[in-house]
Short mmCIF file of C-alpha atoms and ligand atoms in Angstrom, two decimals:
data_model
loop_
_atom_site.label_atom_id
_atom_site.label_comp_id
_atom_site.label_asym_id
_atom_site.label_seq_id
_atom_site.Cartn_x
_atom_site.Cartn_y
_atom_site.Cartn_z
CA MET A 1 17.44 -27.29 -3.33
CA ARG A 2 13.68 -26.83 -3.43
CA GLY A 3 12.22 -25.94 -6.72
CA ILE A 4 9.14 -23.36 -6.64
CA SER A 5 6.94 -23.70 -10.10
CA HIS A 6 4.15 -21.63 -11.00
CA PHE A 7 0.66 -22.36 -10.18
CA ILE A 8 -1.74 -22.83 -13.18
CA ASP A 9 -4.86 -24.48 -13.66
CA GLY A 10 -4.93 -25.74 -10.29
CA ALA A 11 -1.53 -27.31 -10.21
CA ALA A 12 2.32 -27.04 -10.05
CA VAL A 13 3.32 -26.22 -13.76
CA SER A 14 7.11 -26.28 -14.76
CA GLY A 15 9.06 -24.77 -17.70
CA GLY A 16 11.31 -27.76 -17.52
CA ALA A 17 15.30 -27.72 -18.05
CA ALA A 18 15.26 -24.83 -20.34
CA ALA A 19 13.34 -22.29 -18.16
CA ARG A 20 15.21 -19.57 -16.03
CA ARG A 21 15.77 -19.71 -12.66
CA GLN A 22 16.70 -17.53 -9.25
CA ASP A 23 17.73 -18.50 -6.18
CA VAL A 24 15.29 -17.35 -3.22
CA PHE A 25 17.17 -16.85 -0.18
CA ASP A 26 16.98 -17.30 3.65
CA PRO A 27 18.09 -13.89 4.84
CA ASN A 28 18.50 -15.19 8.30
CA ILE A 29 21.48 -17.19 7.15
CA GLY A 30 22.38 -15.08 3.79
CA LYS A 31 21.76 -18.62 1.79
CA PRO A 32 19.89 -19.84 -1.15
CA GLN A 33 16.93 -22.36 0.28
CA ALA A 34 15.33 -22.50 -3.19
CA SER A 35 14.87 -21.41 -6.58
CA VAL A 36 12.21 -20.23 -8.28
CA GLU A 37 11.05 -20.19 -11.98
CA LEU A 38 10.62 -17.06 -13.85
CA ALA A 39 7.99 -17.30 -16.92
CA ASP A 40 8.56 -16.13 -20.07
CA ALA A 41 5.91 -15.02 -22.31
CA ALA A 42 4.67 -18.29 -23.51
CA MET A 43 4.07 -19.44 -19.70
CA LEU A 44 2.13 -15.96 -19.13
CA ALA A 45 -0.20 -17.12 -22.34
CA ARG A 46 -0.61 -20.63 -20.79
CA ALA A 47 -1.93 -18.84 -17.28
CA VAL A 48 -4.28 -16.69 -19.40
CA ALA A 49 -5.48 -19.63 -21.79
CA SER A 50 -6.53 -21.27 -18.43
CA ALA A 51 -8.09 -18.26 -17.08
CA LYS A 52 -9.93 -17.56 -19.92
CA ALA A 53 -11.35 -20.75 -20.30
CA ALA A 54 -12.65 -20.79 -16.45
CA GLN A 55 -13.87 -17.03 -16.19
CA PRO A 56 -17.15 -17.48 -17.87
CA ALA A 57 -18.66 -19.92 -15.54
CA TRP A 58 -17.19 -18.52 -12.49
CA ALA A 59 -18.98 -15.26 -13.03
CA ALA A 60 -22.00 -16.72 -14.12
CA LEU A 61 -22.66 -17.91 -10.56
CA ASN A 62 -24.69 -15.88 -8.17
CA PRO A 63 -22.28 -14.05 -6.10
CA GLN A 64 -23.99 -15.61 -2.89
CA ARG A 65 -21.95 -18.93 -4.37
CA ARG A 66 -18.81 -17.11 -4.86
CA ALA A 67 -18.73 -15.47 -1.42
CA ARG A 68 -19.34 -18.87 -0.11
CA VAL A 69 -16.04 -19.94 -1.79
CA LEU A 70 -14.11 -17.14 -0.40
CA PHE A 71 -15.67 -17.73 3.38
CA GLU A 72 -14.05 -20.95 2.91
CA PHE A 73 -11.22 -19.50 1.61
CA LYS A 74 -10.52 -17.31 4.87
CA ARG A 75 -11.27 -20.40 6.85
CA LEU A 76 -8.29 -21.88 5.72
CA ILE A 77 -6.55 -19.13 5.77
CA GLU A 78 -6.81 -18.46 9.46
CA ALA A 79 -6.49 -22.83 10.07
CA ASN A 80 -3.21 -22.39 8.40
CA MET A 81 -1.66 -19.03 9.73
CA GLU A 82 1.22 -20.53 11.65
CA ALA A 83 2.53 -22.51 8.66
CA LEU A 84 1.79 -19.68 6.48
CA GLY A 85 3.45 -17.01 8.85
CA HIS A 86 6.71 -19.21 9.21
CA LEU A 87 6.88 -19.75 5.08
CA LEU A 88 6.42 -15.85 4.53
CA ALA A 89 9.04 -15.23 7.25
CA SER A 90 11.57 -17.64 6.43
CA GLU A 91 11.57 -15.76 2.79
CA HIS A 92 11.01 -12.17 3.67
CA GLY A 93 13.01 -11.83 6.99
CA LYS A 94 10.26 -9.83 8.78
CA VAL A 95 9.83 -11.62 12.43
CA VAL A 96 6.99 -14.39 12.50
CA SER A 97 4.57 -12.03 14.93
CA ASP A 98 4.81 -9.42 12.42
CA ALA A 99 4.17 -12.10 9.02
CA ARG A 100 0.93 -13.05 11.12
CA GLY A 101 0.13 -9.55 10.82
CA ASP A 102 0.65 -9.69 7.13
CA ILE A 103 -1.68 -12.36 6.78
CA GLN A 104 -4.29 -10.86 8.95
CA ARG A 105 -4.18 -7.27 7.45
CA GLY A 106 -5.08 -9.50 3.88
CA LEU A 107 -7.56 -11.57 5.58
CA ASP A 108 -9.62 -8.87 6.33
CA VAL A 109 -9.88 -8.11 2.63
CA VAL A 110 -11.27 -11.65 1.86
CA GLU A 111 -13.49 -11.05 4.98
CA PHE A 112 -14.75 -7.69 2.93
CA ALA A 113 -14.78 -9.44 -0.19
CA CYS A 114 -17.14 -12.11 1.04
CA GLY A 115 -19.58 -9.42 1.03
CA VAL A 116 -19.63 -9.18 -2.82
CA PRO A 117 -23.23 -9.76 -3.06
CA HIS A 118 -24.22 -6.50 -1.87
CA LEU A 119 -20.78 -4.75 -2.77
CA MET A 120 -21.53 -5.73 -6.50
CA LYS A 121 -25.24 -4.28 -6.30
CA GLY A 122 -26.22 -1.90 -9.06
CA GLU A 123 -28.21 1.26 -9.01
CA TYR A 124 -31.71 1.71 -10.07
CA THR A 125 -33.69 5.01 -11.06
CA GLU A 126 -37.45 4.59 -11.36
CA GLY A 127 -39.68 7.09 -13.62
CA ALA A 128 -36.55 8.93 -15.30
CA GLY A 129 -39.01 9.80 -18.15
CA PRO A 130 -42.37 9.01 -19.12
CA GLY A 131 -42.37 5.04 -18.81
CA ILE A 132 -38.02 5.06 -18.41
CA ASP A 133 -35.98 3.30 -16.02
CA VAL A 134 -32.50 3.97 -16.06
CA TYR A 135 -29.95 1.14 -14.15
CA SER A 136 -26.47 0.27 -13.49
CA LEU A 137 -24.98 -2.74 -12.86
CA ARG A 138 -21.33 -3.64 -12.25
CA GLN A 139 -20.18 -6.60 -14.38
CA PRO A 140 -16.47 -8.15 -13.96
CA ILE A 141 -13.67 -7.23 -16.58
CA GLY A 142 -12.58 -10.68 -17.30
CA ILE A 143 -8.94 -11.45 -16.62
CA ALA A 144 -6.94 -8.98 -14.25
CA ALA A 145 -3.24 -9.46 -12.86
CA GLY A 146 -1.46 -8.08 -10.27
CA ILE A 147 2.26 -7.64 -9.72
CA THR A 148 3.24 -7.42 -5.91
CA PRO A 149 6.20 -6.46 -4.29
CA PHE A 150 8.30 -8.37 -1.63
CA ASN A 151 7.63 -6.68 1.56
CA PHE A 152 3.82 -7.89 2.14
CA PRO A 153 3.75 -11.54 0.51
CA ALA A 154 0.31 -12.13 1.90
CA MET A 155 -1.52 -8.69 2.34
CA ILE A 156 -0.53 -7.01 -0.87
CA PRO A 157 -1.86 -10.71 -3.06
CA LEU A 158 -5.02 -10.60 -0.84
CA TRP A 159 -5.70 -6.79 -1.72
CA MET A 160 -6.13 -7.61 -5.11
CA LEU A 161 -7.17 -11.30 -5.53
CA ALA A 162 -9.78 -11.24 -3.25
CA PRO A 163 -12.06 -8.59 -4.63
CA ALA A 164 -10.95 -9.35 -8.06
CA ILE A 165 -12.22 -13.08 -7.93
CA ALA A 166 -15.41 -12.13 -5.64
CA CYS A 167 -16.39 -9.62 -8.52
CA GLY A 168 -16.26 -13.02 -11.19
CA ASN A 169 -12.88 -12.40 -12.57
CA ALA A 170 -10.27 -14.51 -12.99
CA PHE A 171 -6.57 -13.72 -11.89
CA ILE A 172 -3.11 -14.06 -12.06
CA LEU A 173 -0.61 -13.34 -9.23
CA LYS A 174 2.78 -12.52 -10.25
CA PRO A 175 4.32 -12.07 -7.05
CA SER A 176 7.94 -10.88 -5.75
CA GLU A 177 10.57 -13.46 -6.92
CA ARG A 178 12.37 -12.72 -3.57
CA ASP A 179 9.78 -14.75 -1.55
CA PRO A 180 7.01 -16.18 -3.95
CA SER A 181 6.20 -19.42 -1.87
CA THR A 182 3.50 -17.57 0.12
CA GLY A 183 1.43 -16.42 -3.19
CA VAL A 184 1.50 -20.17 -4.03
CA ARG A 185 0.41 -21.58 -0.97
CA LEU A 186 -2.71 -18.79 -1.01
CA ALA A 187 -3.21 -20.07 -4.25
CA GLU A 188 -3.67 -23.67 -3.26
CA LEU A 189 -5.72 -23.08 -0.18
CA ALA A 190 -8.07 -21.32 -2.46
CA VAL A 191 -8.65 -23.96 -5.28
CA GLU A 192 -8.75 -26.02 -1.65
CA ALA A 193 -11.74 -23.79 -0.70
CA GLY A 194 -13.25 -24.81 -4.02
CA LEU A 195 -12.17 -21.82 -6.43
CA PRO A 196 -12.28 -23.67 -9.54
CA PRO A 197 -9.11 -23.92 -11.10
CA GLY A 198 -7.74 -21.41 -13.27
CA ILE A 199 -9.79 -18.58 -11.57
CA LEU A 200 -6.32 -17.63 -9.50
CA ASN A 201 -3.21 -18.76 -11.36
CA VAL A 202 0.36 -17.80 -10.41
CA VAL A 203 3.24 -17.07 -12.49
CA HIS A 204 6.39 -16.12 -11.12
CA GLY A 205 9.48 -13.66 -13.02
CA ASP A 206 10.96 -10.79 -13.77
CA LYS A 207 10.72 -7.60 -15.88
CA VAL A 208 10.05 -10.52 -18.70
CA VAL A 209 6.53 -11.78 -17.57
CA VAL A 210 5.67 -8.41 -16.14
CA ASP A 211 5.86 -7.38 -19.74
CA ALA A 212 4.31 -10.41 -21.45
CA ILE A 213 1.47 -9.14 -18.87
CA LEU A 214 1.20 -5.69 -19.72
CA ASP A 215 0.93 -6.74 -23.66
CA HIS A 216 -1.36 -9.25 -23.34
CA PRO A 217 -4.78 -8.57 -24.87
CA ASP A 218 -6.76 -10.53 -22.79
CA ILE A 219 -5.62 -9.38 -19.75
CA LYS A 220 -7.92 -6.26 -19.25
CA ALA A 221 -6.48 -4.71 -15.86
CA VAL A 222 -3.40 -4.61 -13.91
CA SER A 223 -2.65 -3.67 -10.11
CA PHE A 224 0.86 -2.96 -9.51
CA VAL A 225 2.86 -2.41 -6.15
CA GLY A 226 6.20 -1.79 -6.12
CA SER A 227 8.65 1.27 -6.03
CA SER A 228 7.78 4.15 -8.09
CA ASP A 229 10.18 4.41 -10.93
CA ILE A 230 8.99 0.80 -12.06
CA ALA A 231 5.01 1.51 -11.15
CA GLN A 232 5.47 4.64 -13.60
CA GLN A 233 6.77 2.58 -16.10
CA VAL A 234 4.29 -0.22 -15.77
CA TYR A 235 1.53 2.51 -15.27
CA ALA A 236 2.63 3.86 -19.04
CA ARG A 237 2.83 0.65 -20.68
CA GLY A 238 -0.11 -1.03 -19.68
CA ALA A 239 -2.26 2.36 -20.14
CA ALA A 240 -0.46 2.50 -23.40
CA ALA A 241 -2.46 -0.87 -23.95
CA GLY A 242 -5.68 -0.02 -23.26
CA LYS A 243 -5.36 -1.84 -19.80
CA ARG A 244 -7.26 -0.42 -16.47
CA MET A 245 -4.03 0.30 -13.95
CA GLN A 246 -3.65 0.97 -10.76
CA CYS A 247 0.25 1.30 -9.62
CA MET A 248 1.13 1.89 -6.49
CA GLY A 249 4.44 3.18 -5.74
CA GLY A 250 7.31 4.27 -2.98
CA ALA A 251 7.01 6.51 0.33
CA LYS A 252 8.81 8.69 2.45
CA ASN A 253 6.46 9.16 5.62
CA HIS A 254 6.73 11.77 7.89
CA GLY A 255 5.76 11.82 11.55
CA ILE A 256 5.01 15.19 12.78
CA ILE A 257 5.39 15.88 16.48
CA LEU A 258 3.62 19.11 17.82
CA ALA A 259 4.90 20.43 21.17
CA ASP A 260 1.80 19.40 23.08
CA ALA A 261 2.16 15.93 21.86
CA ASP A 262 2.12 12.97 24.42
CA LEU A 263 5.81 12.49 23.42
CA ASP A 264 6.16 9.20 25.42
CA GLN A 265 3.25 7.75 23.71
CA ALA A 266 4.75 9.21 20.37
CA VAL A 267 8.21 7.73 20.92
CA ALA A 268 6.63 4.47 21.44
CA ASP A 269 4.49 4.69 18.00
CA ILE A 270 7.42 5.97 16.01
CA MET A 271 9.85 3.02 17.63
CA GLY A 272 7.45 0.43 15.74
CA ALA A 273 6.64 2.52 12.72
CA ALA A 274 10.18 3.21 11.67
CA TYR A 275 12.24 0.04 13.11
CA GLY A 276 9.26 -2.97 12.54
CA SER A 277 9.96 -4.85 9.55
CA ALA A 278 13.35 -3.25 9.70
CA GLY A 279 11.68 -0.25 7.88
CA GLU A 280 10.80 -2.58 4.96
CA ARG A 281 7.12 -0.77 4.78
CA CYS A 282 5.67 1.54 2.50
CA MET A 283 3.49 3.20 5.44
CA ALA A 284 6.88 3.01 7.51
CA LEU A 285 7.75 6.32 9.56
CA PRO A 286 11.28 7.14 8.36
CA VAL A 287 10.86 10.61 9.05
CA VAL A 288 10.24 12.38 12.18
CA VAL A 289 9.84 16.06 12.39
CA PRO A 290 9.56 18.15 15.53
CA VAL A 291 8.33 21.04 16.21
CA GLY A 292 10.31 23.73 18.10
CA GLU A 293 13.87 23.11 19.86
CA ALA A 294 12.54 21.81 22.60
CA THR A 295 10.45 19.20 21.46
CA ALA A 296 13.35 18.31 18.95
CA LYS A 297 15.79 18.17 22.31
CA ALA A 298 13.27 15.51 24.15
CA LEU A 299 12.39 13.74 21.35
CA ARG A 300 15.99 12.82 20.68
CA GLU A 301 16.22 11.78 23.95
CA LYS A 302 13.70 9.31 24.53
CA LEU A 303 14.36 7.90 21.09
CA LEU A 304 18.29 7.27 22.43
CA THR A 305 16.75 5.46 25.26
CA ALA A 306 13.79 3.41 23.25
CA ILE A 307 16.37 2.39 20.67
CA GLU A 308 19.36 0.99 23.55
CA GLY A 309 16.37 -1.17 24.05
CA LEU A 310 15.68 -2.67 20.67
CA ARG A 311 16.40 -6.13 19.70
CA VAL A 312 17.27 -7.44 16.23
CA GLY A 313 16.92 -11.14 15.97
CA VAL A 314 15.84 -13.90 13.86
CA SER A 315 12.42 -14.33 12.03
CA THR A 316 11.68 -16.82 14.64
CA ASP A 317 13.02 -15.13 17.78
CA PRO A 318 9.74 -14.25 19.48
CA ASP A 319 11.65 -11.75 21.42
CA ALA A 320 13.00 -10.10 18.53
CA HIS A 321 11.58 -6.48 17.38
CA TYR A 322 12.64 -6.85 13.56
CA GLY A 323 14.71 -9.28 11.56
CA PRO A 324 16.94 -9.21 8.64
CA VAL A 325 16.43 -7.27 5.66
CA VAL A 326 15.51 -8.87 2.86
CA SER A 327 18.93 -9.48 0.57
CA ALA A 328 22.61 -8.65 0.61
CA ALA A 329 22.04 -6.23 -2.36
CA HIS A 330 19.11 -4.29 0.08
CA LYS A 331 21.56 -4.35 3.03
CA ALA A 332 24.39 -2.85 0.66
CA LYS A 333 21.66 -0.42 -0.38
CA ILE A 334 20.71 0.75 3.15
CA GLU A 335 24.40 1.11 4.06
CA SER A 336 25.58 2.91 0.97
CA TYR A 337 22.61 5.57 2.20
CA ILE A 338 23.84 5.55 5.80
CA GLN A 339 27.47 6.59 4.32
CA MET A 340 25.53 9.05 2.20
CA GLY A 341 23.74 10.91 5.19
CA VAL A 342 27.35 11.26 6.85
CA ASP A 343 28.90 12.71 3.60
CA GLU A 344 25.83 14.88 3.42
CA GLY A 345 26.50 16.26 6.58
CA ALA A 346 23.79 14.97 8.71
CA GLU A 347 24.54 14.13 12.23
CA LEU A 348 24.92 10.03 12.48
CA VAL A 349 23.71 9.78 16.25
CA VAL A 350 23.37 5.90 16.08
CA ASP A 351 25.11 3.81 13.35
CA GLY A 352 23.43 0.64 12.65
CA ARG A 353 26.21 -0.94 10.24
CA GLY A 354 28.58 -3.45 11.27
CA PHE A 355 25.69 -5.61 13.41
CA LYS A 356 26.45 -9.18 13.58
CA LEU A 357 24.24 -11.43 15.18
CA GLN A 358 25.79 -14.31 16.97
CA GLY A 359 25.55 -17.48 14.75
CA TYR A 360 23.98 -15.78 11.94
CA GLU A 361 26.89 -13.60 11.08
CA ASP A 362 26.11 -13.93 7.39
CA GLY A 363 22.44 -12.90 7.61
CA TYR A 364 21.35 -9.66 6.38
CA PHE A 365 21.03 -7.72 9.71
CA LEU A 366 20.99 -4.09 10.64
CA ALA A 367 21.06 -2.60 13.95
CA PRO A 368 18.95 0.66 13.88
CA THR A 369 20.28 3.81 12.63
CA LEU A 370 19.21 7.25 13.71
CA PHE A 371 20.30 10.51 11.96
CA ASP A 372 19.73 14.14 13.40
CA HIS A 373 19.85 17.43 11.79
CA VAL A 374 18.93 15.82 8.28
CA THR A 375 17.76 18.69 6.25
CA PRO A 376 15.13 18.68 3.13
CA ALA A 377 18.36 19.79 0.50
CA MET A 378 19.64 15.92 1.47
CA ARG A 379 19.44 13.12 -1.09
CA THR A 380 18.93 10.96 2.01
CA TYR A 381 16.02 12.65 2.95
CA GLN A 382 14.63 13.10 -0.70
CA ASP A 383 15.07 9.47 -1.68
CA GLU A 384 13.24 6.19 -0.19
CA ILE A 385 15.53 4.17 1.89
CA PHE A 386 13.15 1.49 2.80
CA GLY A 387 15.53 0.21 5.77
CA PRO A 388 15.91 0.76 9.43
CA VAL A 389 16.92 4.31 9.46
CA LEU A 390 15.31 7.07 10.98
CA GLN A 391 15.84 10.61 10.42
CA ILE A 392 15.21 13.39 12.85
CA VAL A 393 14.20 16.94 10.45
CA ARG A 394 14.07 19.77 13.26
CA THR A 395 11.50 22.49 12.28
CA GLU A 396 10.12 26.04 14.19
CA SER A 397 6.74 25.75 12.93
CA VAL A 398 3.85 23.69 12.14
CA ALA A 399 3.42 25.45 8.87
CA GLU A 400 7.63 24.34 8.17
CA ALA A 401 6.62 20.96 9.34
CA VAL A 402 3.48 20.55 7.05
CA GLY A 403 5.11 22.28 4.22
CA LEU A 404 7.93 19.46 4.25
CA ALA A 405 5.23 16.59 4.02
CA SER A 406 3.03 18.40 1.20
CA LYS A 407 6.14 19.35 -0.38
CA HIS A 408 7.97 16.01 -0.92
CA GLN A 409 7.99 13.99 -3.89
CA TYR A 410 6.07 10.95 -2.29
CA GLY A 411 2.64 11.33 -0.52
CA ASN A 412 1.62 7.91 0.85
CA GLY A 413 0.95 8.42 4.41
CA VAL A 414 1.84 10.92 7.33
CA ALA A 415 1.03 11.15 10.77
CA ILE A 416 0.69 14.16 13.26
CA PHE A 417 1.08 13.55 17.03
CA THR A 418 -0.58 16.31 19.23
CA ARG A 419 -3.57 17.04 21.82
CA ASN A 420 -4.93 19.58 19.75
CA GLY A 421 -8.18 19.37 17.77
CA ASP A 422 -7.90 22.21 15.70
CA ALA A 423 -4.36 21.38 14.42
CA ALA A 424 -5.10 18.12 13.59
CA ARG A 425 -8.23 19.27 11.77
CA GLU A 426 -6.62 21.88 9.75
CA PHE A 427 -3.54 19.46 9.19
CA VAL A 428 -5.87 16.80 7.96
CA SER A 429 -7.44 19.38 5.46
CA ASP A 430 -4.20 21.14 4.18
CA VAL A 431 -1.78 18.23 3.57
CA GLU A 432 -0.73 16.63 0.26
CA VAL A 433 -0.91 12.97 1.03
CA GLY A 434 -3.41 10.21 0.82
CA MET A 435 -3.38 8.29 4.01
CA VAL A 436 -3.25 10.70 7.35
CA GLY A 437 -3.10 9.58 10.66
CA ILE A 438 -3.78 11.62 13.78
CA ASN A 439 -1.64 10.10 17.00
CA VAL A 440 -2.09 6.80 14.44
CA PRO A 441 1.85 6.11 13.31
CA ILE A 442 0.65 3.79 10.39
CA PRO A 443 -2.52 4.74 9.17
CA VAL A 444 -3.11 2.07 6.55
CA PRO A 445 -7.12 1.92 6.16
CA VAL A 446 -9.08 -0.67 7.33
CA SER A 447 -10.56 -3.31 4.60
CA TYR A 448 -14.13 -1.30 3.93
CA HIS A 449 -12.24 2.14 3.14
CA SER A 450 -9.22 1.94 0.71
CA PHE A 451 -5.64 2.25 0.28
CA GLY A 452 -3.83 4.82 -2.23
CA GLY A 453 -1.21 7.43 -1.90
CA TRP A 454 -1.00 10.76 -3.79
CA LYS A 455 1.80 12.38 -6.14
CA ARG A 456 4.99 9.47 -6.89
CA SER A 457 3.37 6.95 -4.38
CA GLY A 458 0.24 6.51 -7.13
CA PHE A 459 -0.35 6.30 -10.40
CA GLY A 460 -4.20 5.71 -11.66
CA ASP A 461 -7.02 6.85 -10.16
CA LEU A 462 -8.24 3.85 -8.55
CA ASN A 463 -7.49 2.75 -4.87
CA GLN A 464 -7.31 -0.77 -3.10
CA TYR A 465 -9.53 -2.61 -1.64
CA GLY A 466 -12.41 -1.21 -0.38
CA MET A 467 -15.32 0.28 -2.64
CA ASP A 468 -12.34 1.46 -4.83
CA GLY A 469 -11.28 -2.63 -5.24
CA ILE A 470 -14.83 -3.40 -6.06
CA ARG A 471 -14.73 -0.60 -8.77
CA PHE A 472 -11.59 -1.30 -9.96
CA TYR A 473 -12.46 -5.13 -10.81
CA THR A 474 -15.89 -4.18 -12.44
CA ARG A 475 -17.15 -2.21 -15.16
CA THR A 476 -20.45 -0.02 -14.87
CA LYS A 477 -22.91 -1.15 -17.53
CA THR A 478 -26.24 1.61 -17.65
CA VAL A 479 -29.54 0.58 -18.66
CA THR A 480 -32.21 3.19 -20.03
CA SER A 481 -35.18 1.43 -20.76
CA ARG A 482 -38.97 2.59 -21.95
CA TRP A 483 -41.71 0.40 -21.54
CA PRO A 484 -44.39 3.55 -22.50
CA LYS A 485 -48.07 2.78 -21.32
CA GLY A 486 -50.55 2.45 -24.26
CA GLY A 487 -48.23 0.89 -26.57
CA PRO A 488 -45.42 1.83 -28.59
CA VAL A 489 -44.64 5.65 -29.59
CA THR A 490 -43.86 5.93 -33.32
CA ASP A 491 -43.12 9.43 -34.03
CA GLN A 492 -39.43 10.15 -35.45
CA SER A 493 -37.29 12.57 -33.74
CA PHE A 494 -33.98 13.54 -35.27
CA VAL A 495 -32.88 15.58 -32.33
CA ILE A 496 -30.93 14.07 -29.32
CA PRO A 497 -33.35 12.63 -26.85
CA THR A 498 -34.27 14.85 -23.88
CA LEU A 499 -36.33 14.41 -20.72
CA ARG A 500 -37.27 18.01 -20.62
P1 NAD B 601 10.07 -3.56 -7.01
O1 NAD B 601 9.56 -2.22 -7.58
O2 NAD B 601 11.64 -3.71 -7.13
O3 NAD B 601 9.11 -4.65 -7.41
C1 NAD B 601 7.76 -4.47 -7.40
C2 NAD B 601 7.43 -5.75 -8.49
O4 NAD B 601 7.53 -5.22 -9.94
C3 NAD B 601 7.93 -7.09 -8.19
O5 NAD B 601 7.11 -8.03 -8.37
C4 NAD B 601 9.34 -7.34 -9.64
O6 NAD B 601 9.53 -8.73 -9.96
C5 NAD B 601 8.96 -6.24 -10.46
N1 NAD B 601 9.65 -5.79 -11.15
C6 NAD B 601 10.92 -5.25 -11.13
N2 NAD B 601 11.55 -4.69 -11.63
C7 NAD B 601 10.96 -4.87 -12.89
C8 NAD B 601 10.50 -4.08 -14.21
N3 NAD B 601 12.25 -3.96 -14.57
N4 NAD B 601 10.03 -4.18 -14.67
C9 NAD B 601 8.92 -4.73 -14.44
N5 NAD B 601 8.21 -5.37 -13.50
C10 NAD B 601 9.35 -5.17 -12.43
O7 NAD B 601 9.59 -3.12 -5.54
P2 NAD B 601 10.01 -4.20 -4.30
O8 NAD B 601 11.20 -3.84 -4.08
O9 NAD B 601 9.68 -5.51 -4.56
O10 NAD B 601 9.24 -3.46 -3.41
C11 NAD B 601 9.35 -2.57 -2.48
C12 NAD B 601 9.04 -1.46 -3.00
O11 NAD B 601 7.32 -1.08 -3.14
C13 NAD B 601 9.36 0.20 -2.34
O12 NAD B 601 9.55 1.33 -3.00
C14 NAD B 601 7.62 0.24 -1.23
O13 NAD B 601 7.60 1.54 -0.99
C15 NAD B 601 6.77 0.22 -2.16
N6 NAD B 601 5.38 -0.26 -1.69
C16 NAD B 601 4.55 0.05 -1.91
C17 NAD B 601 3.07 -0.20 -1.46
C18 NAD B 601 2.00 1.13 -1.91
O14 NAD B 601 1.26 0.62 -1.55
N7 NAD B 601 2.45 2.05 -2.19
C19 NAD B 601 3.20 -1.30 -0.80
C20 NAD B 601 4.46 -1.89 -0.37
C21 NAD B 601 5.48 -1.58 -1.09
#
């Protein structure tokens, strides 16, 4: 079986026969296709040592030269898009067209990071006092690490590593051990693009290596994306060690449908947002909130018709809307939530359990599930299910619908569907959620804005990519300089200097 090794100093590195390993599955067939090594603290130390040796020279290059490497990296990713898409889909299970989107959204951040000469520019104030000028500059923090989830094996590593290396840092990526190959392939392409070995290292593993990252004194910043409980633990441990931390967590995004919405458009949008990628997106829309009985009735009918037209298939099926979920354990978890919904008293309108794809009976497939009459007290409403399960929560007023999204423990994304500009504007202002869509079902911000949720969807204060990405991977140094006219000033002063 194919072995997946770490990537350190520009080459594959193995811990040898003694290393712990874990199977990597093909979710389409439910069988292992490779085995990934799991790093220990010693392997992480090796990656850090390589990063530490390489980083000063990389940081010393002028930013335009670093940008040139990123331009070439972007070109190579584009040239390898098809192969990368198939590799990603074969481990994750998403359909290849969706895998291309995963890569493209990461590529957008690489493109943004190509602007680093401009993005890293500091600020300057001439004449802040007599002969005094003040300026601030951005310097790289040194070595940063990124710990990423299974569901976007290209996009999320690129969110992190592109701004990190553009700013002159070395970066250590710890991809999900469930689909680790895309991260390695991206690092190989970066080296092929001219990135010096050691500036981008990849170590695989589980909690053991994550803890080693959080405890290593030479790693100055850690970016994490994954589920909320782990995000919170990682945030606490890294922050206690004095590191800069940004930890993005889980989600339960609501799609609010007002009575005046274009229902056909909204249903088309909701279908893709709820069931695309088998619901395994942190910006999926697994809760739909119609306002008023008539809206709920019409919505349910249209959803039922649309669900009948959904096609579940293998990743390489160009006509499939979505593929298998990532693992047998995750499939079992989703099925147990469907049973819980029934037990809690929600109406199971469409049951996706028991679906078998002909020829792929062992694959981790689930057909779409639809629940109606879900209520806020139900655990299946409160928890993130992360599967192809859509829940309808009926409300009687806009205030009630907005209150649901605002009060939910997660605050990643939310969408409102309406033709009423006043209602949309008030919604944007009031809702307690980090990313808002108006007639946009998956409001993942473009690469030059930044991505981040509120409440239990995000720990730390800086978002991913955009200007926040540049801020996260740099430290500000502020310089106050005095060149007094007519020679040095020799007066002594024992009070704090002021410019009054
Ligand atoms: P996960 O939390 O299981 O794993 C995320 C990362 O943490 C992986 O690299 C994993 O190896 C590591 N990890 C796992 N257990 C750990 C532990 N006990 N201690 C330290 N590290 C550990 O998440 P996942 O299942 O891979 O991804 C799905 C989750 O990620 C969902 O909750 C989803 O909403 C969330 N997500 C959030 C965003 C966002 O930006 N907010 C984006 C994508 C996914």
